[in-house]
Short mmCIF file of C-alpha atoms in Angstrom, two decimals:
data_model
loop_
_atom_site.label_atom_id
_atom_site.label_comp_id
_atom_site.label_asym_id
_atom_site.label_seq_id
_atom_site.Cartn_x
_atom_site.Cartn_y
_atom_site.Cartn_z
CA MET A 1 8.79 39.17 8.62
CA LYS A 2 12.25 39.68 7.54
CA ILE A 3 15.08 39.76 10.33
CA LEU A 4 18.65 40.83 9.68
CA CYS A 5 20.49 38.87 12.35
CA ILE A 6 24.30 39.77 13.22
CA ALA A 7 27.03 38.62 15.64
CA ASP A 8 30.44 38.36 16.59
CA GLU A 9 32.07 39.77 13.31
CA THR A 10 31.36 42.55 11.01
CA ASP A 11 29.92 41.49 7.51
CA PRO A 12 31.50 43.67 4.53
CA LEU A 13 27.86 43.04 2.88
CA VAL A 14 26.13 44.65 5.65
CA TYR A 15 28.99 47.42 6.60
CA SER A 16 28.65 48.70 3.02
CA LYS A 17 27.30 51.85 1.17
CA ASN A 18 24.70 49.41 -0.45
CA ILE A 19 23.06 48.55 2.71
CA ALA A 20 20.00 50.71 2.32
CA SER A 21 19.35 48.88 -1.07
CA ARG A 22 20.40 45.42 -0.12
CA TYR A 23 18.33 45.15 3.15
CA ALA A 24 15.51 47.63 2.25
CA ASP A 25 12.93 44.94 3.03
CA VAL A 26 14.16 43.92 6.50
CA ASP A 27 11.72 44.43 9.13
CA VAL A 28 13.77 44.43 12.46
CA VAL A 29 17.52 43.96 13.10
CA ILE A 30 18.79 41.37 16.05
CA ALA A 31 22.41 41.40 17.36
CA ALA A 32 23.86 38.82 19.66
CA GLY A 33 26.76 40.22 20.83
CA ASP A 34 30.36 40.79 20.40
CA LEU A 35 29.93 43.67 18.05
CA PRO A 36 30.97 47.28 18.14
CA LEU A 37 28.19 49.84 19.39
CA LYS A 38 29.38 52.13 15.99
CA TYR A 39 28.35 49.12 13.84
CA TYR A 40 24.81 49.00 15.19
CA GLU A 41 24.70 52.72 15.01
CA PHE A 42 25.41 52.51 11.32
CA ILE A 43 22.90 49.67 10.60
CA ILE A 44 20.16 51.91 12.33
CA SER A 45 20.85 55.28 10.63
CA SER A 46 20.96 53.37 7.36
CA LEU A 47 17.91 51.23 7.57
CA ASN A 48 15.85 53.06 10.14
CA LYS A 49 14.73 49.88 11.47
CA PRO A 50 14.52 48.90 15.33
CA LEU A 51 17.40 46.94 16.36
CA PHE A 52 17.38 44.71 19.45
CA PHE A 53 20.67 43.57 20.93
CA VAL A 54 22.61 41.70 23.76
CA PHE A 55 26.17 42.00 24.94
CA GLY A 56 28.47 39.11 24.52
CA ASN A 57 31.85 38.71 26.26
CA HIS A 58 33.99 41.04 24.22
CA ASN A 59 33.45 44.66 22.82
CA LEU A 60 32.23 45.53 26.51
CA GLU A 61 33.71 48.88 26.73
CA PHE A 62 29.98 50.53 26.98
CA LEU A 63 28.33 47.36 28.91
CA HIS A 64 28.25 49.85 32.11
CA GLN A 65 26.30 52.35 30.12
CA PHE A 66 23.56 49.92 29.76
CA THR A 67 23.62 47.97 33.37
CA SER A 68 23.84 50.75 35.55
CA ASN A 69 22.79 54.36 36.40
CA ALA A 70 25.55 55.81 34.47
CA GLN A 71 24.41 58.52 31.91
CA PRO A 72 23.62 57.11 28.40
CA ILE A 73 26.18 57.43 25.74
CA MET A 74 25.97 60.95 24.08
CA GLN A 75 27.17 62.76 21.04
CA TYR A 76 27.37 66.19 19.79
CA GLY A 77 25.17 67.12 16.53
CA TYR A 78 23.49 69.83 15.01
CA THR A 79 19.49 70.44 15.83
CA ASP A 80 17.77 73.50 14.00
CA GLY A 81 21.17 74.88 13.27
CA LYS A 82 22.42 74.73 17.03
CA MET A 83 24.82 72.50 18.61
CA GLN A 84 23.31 69.95 20.75
CA VAL A 85 24.21 66.99 22.83
CA LEU A 86 22.25 63.67 21.49
CA PRO A 87 21.92 60.32 22.24
CA SER A 88 24.39 58.51 19.89
CA PHE A 89 22.70 54.97 19.96
CA GLY A 90 18.99 53.92 19.17
CA GLY A 91 19.17 50.09 19.73
CA ASP A 92 16.99 48.66 22.38
CA TYR A 93 18.87 46.50 24.97
CA VAL A 94 17.16 43.32 25.62
CA ASP A 95 19.60 41.45 27.92
CA GLY A 96 17.55 40.31 31.00
CA LYS A 97 14.85 42.15 29.46
CA VAL A 98 11.27 41.04 27.90
CA LEU A 99 10.03 43.85 25.23
CA TYR A 100 7.08 43.66 23.46
CA TYR A 101 7.32 45.63 19.83
CA ARG A 102 3.79 46.86 19.22
CA LYS A 103 4.29 47.90 15.80
CA GLN A 104 5.21 44.26 14.46
CA ASP A 105 3.56 42.75 17.28
CA LEU A 106 6.52 40.82 18.12
CA ILE A 107 8.22 39.73 21.61
CA VAL A 108 11.70 39.58 22.23
CA ALA A 109 13.82 38.53 25.19
CA GLY A 110 17.52 38.61 25.70
CA LEU A 111 20.27 36.84 27.82
CA GLY A 112 23.76 37.72 26.91
CA GLY A 113 27.22 36.88 28.11
CA SER A 114 29.17 33.70 28.16
CA MET A 115 29.83 31.07 30.64
CA ARG A 116 32.39 32.00 33.11
CA TYR A 117 35.75 30.83 32.12
CA ASN A 118 37.95 33.52 33.88
CA LYS A 119 37.62 36.94 35.65
CA GLY A 120 36.41 38.69 32.67
CA LYS A 121 33.05 41.01 32.30
CA HIS A 122 29.75 39.65 31.22
CA GLN A 123 30.54 35.88 32.25
CA PHE A 124 28.20 33.80 34.21
CA THR A 125 27.80 30.39 35.89
CA GLU A 126 24.96 28.18 35.26
CA GLN A 127 23.36 29.11 38.38
CA GLU A 128 23.83 32.87 37.93
CA MET A 129 21.99 32.30 34.36
CA PHE A 130 19.09 30.32 35.68
CA PHE A 131 18.60 33.02 38.19
CA ARG A 132 18.80 35.65 35.34
CA MET A 133 16.12 33.53 33.49
CA LEU A 134 14.12 33.53 36.70
CA LYS A 135 13.62 37.31 37.06
CA MET A 136 12.19 37.35 33.49
CA ALA A 137 9.29 35.04 34.23
CA PRO A 138 6.92 37.20 35.51
CA ARG A 139 7.02 39.51 32.21
CA LEU A 140 7.15 36.21 30.42
CA LEU A 141 3.83 35.17 32.03
CA PHE A 142 1.99 38.26 31.81
CA ASN A 143 2.64 37.71 28.04
CA ARG A 144 1.02 34.47 27.94
CA VAL A 145 -2.03 35.89 29.59
CA PHE A 146 -2.49 39.24 27.40
CA HIS A 147 -0.57 38.25 24.14
CA GLY A 148 -1.08 34.54 23.72
CA ARG A 149 2.45 33.51 23.87
CA TYR A 150 5.22 34.00 26.36
CA VAL A 151 7.90 35.19 23.97
CA ASP A 152 8.72 34.84 20.23
CA ILE A 153 12.51 35.17 20.15
CA LEU A 154 15.11 34.64 22.75
CA VAL A 155 18.45 36.56 21.93
CA THR A 156 21.38 35.00 23.76
CA HIS A 157 25.11 35.23 23.05
CA ALA A 158 26.30 31.75 24.20
CA ALA A 159 24.40 28.58 22.62
CA PRO A 160 22.33 26.22 24.40
CA LEU A 161 24.04 23.09 26.05
CA GLY A 162 24.62 20.52 23.36
CA LEU A 163 23.21 22.37 20.54
CA GLY A 164 25.95 23.99 18.72
CA ASP A 165 28.00 24.96 21.39
CA ASP A 166 31.70 23.66 21.96
CA THR A 167 33.68 21.55 24.57
CA ASP A 168 35.71 24.34 25.80
CA ARG A 169 34.53 26.17 29.08
CA CYS A 170 34.46 29.64 27.20
CA HIS A 171 32.38 28.18 24.49
CA GLN A 172 30.05 25.71 26.59
CA GLY A 173 26.64 26.32 26.07
CA PHE A 174 23.91 27.05 28.95
CA SER A 175 21.43 24.27 30.15
CA THR A 176 19.42 27.13 31.34
CA PHE A 177 18.57 28.02 27.82
CA LEU A 178 17.02 24.50 27.40
CA THR A 179 14.90 25.34 30.33
CA PHE A 180 13.85 28.36 28.94
CA MET A 181 12.84 26.93 25.77
CA GLN A 182 11.15 23.81 27.59
CA TRP A 183 9.04 26.40 29.67
CA PHE A 184 8.64 29.21 27.47
CA LYS A 185 8.54 27.95 24.09
CA PRO A 186 9.85 30.50 21.75
CA ARG A 187 9.49 30.14 18.26
CA TYR A 188 13.50 30.93 17.74
CA LEU A 189 16.44 31.20 20.07
CA LEU A 190 19.46 33.41 17.95
CA HIS A 191 22.90 33.11 19.24
CA GLY A 192 26.27 34.04 18.20
CA HIS A 193 29.71 33.26 20.22
CA ILE A 194 30.77 30.10 18.24
CA HIS A 195 32.51 31.34 15.06
CA LEU A 196 31.76 29.31 11.62
CA HIS A 197 34.99 29.30 9.84
CA ASP A 198 33.16 27.22 7.55
CA MET A 199 30.37 28.93 6.08
CA ASN A 200 28.58 25.90 5.00
CA ALA A 201 28.55 24.36 8.45
CA ASN A 202 25.13 23.86 10.17
CA ARG A 203 23.86 26.96 11.80
CA HIS A 204 20.46 25.10 12.81
CA HIS A 205 19.18 22.94 15.33
CA VAL A 206 15.78 22.28 16.98
CA TYR A 207 14.85 21.69 20.66
CA LYS A 208 11.07 21.01 21.69
CA GLN A 209 9.37 23.67 19.48
CA THR A 210 12.15 26.29 19.16
CA GLN A 211 14.62 26.52 16.40
CA VAL A 212 17.93 27.38 17.49
CA ILE A 213 20.09 29.27 14.59
CA ASN A 214 23.82 30.58 14.93
CA ILE A 215 23.59 34.04 13.44
CA PHE A 216 27.62 34.28 13.33
CA GLN A 217 28.57 37.32 11.02
CA SER A 218 24.93 37.54 9.56
CA TYR A 219 21.72 35.47 8.81
CA ILE A 220 18.56 36.58 7.25
CA LEU A 221 15.60 35.30 9.24
CA GLN A 222 12.47 35.16 7.05
CA ASP A 223 8.87 33.83 8.59
CA GLN A 224 5.47 35.04 7.55
CA LYS A 225 4.17 33.45 11.17
CA LEU A 226 6.06 36.20 12.80
CA GLY A 227 4.85 39.84 12.90
CA ARG A 228 1.60 42.03 12.78
CA GLY A 229 -1.54 40.21 12.10
CA SER A 230 -0.04 36.51 12.21
CA LYS A 231 -1.79 33.82 14.54
CA HIS A 232 2.07 32.84 15.32
CA GLY A 233 2.14 31.18 18.63
CA LYS A 234 -1.16 32.39 20.01
CA ASN A 235 -2.39 30.37 22.75
CA ARG A 236 0.44 27.41 22.10
CA ASP A 237 0.22 25.05 25.16
#
């Protein structure tokens, strides 16, 4: 499986008229937050691939559309020659959820937001993030019974504590993510939030059985053990 991963800043190589040819062999797109929904729309319409995303702590103007009972974001367009009101966004919001993508036999979970550092939206204390994780546990246990593993990819915005995070309160990582990896054994944890101004900086860490990757701006993840027909993670202890 080949996954286009994005976070934090738009990448001119992605936001390009050549996106369809450059990323034609991508199976899935994963976004770790702080990006405008228009960017996601462009990618979805250009590649016609599923996109899974969480929100970070910026670009939150449409957060309420996904976290409340508000009407979904709409736009006007033509269908069969008639003006219609159409959904304007086709990505899958995975923040606080666990989704099974049957076509690719892929299980994706999400825990967005950052450590609470002011009174801004989508910020959480360590305790709040821990209880958000606990709410996902029944579905994760269901997956273990019926799919042979809890989850394949955990998408977060913040980093795990001590694994590529920073020392200031805003960019401090969550120890809850360490617990998640210990309990539920995702193959990957993909996060953003920590900007890599040196593009040669290390993006990779390993914790228990999980590869932790900072997907700032863009990153291509290729793993033949992920996806339909593989034996990835089946019956892992």
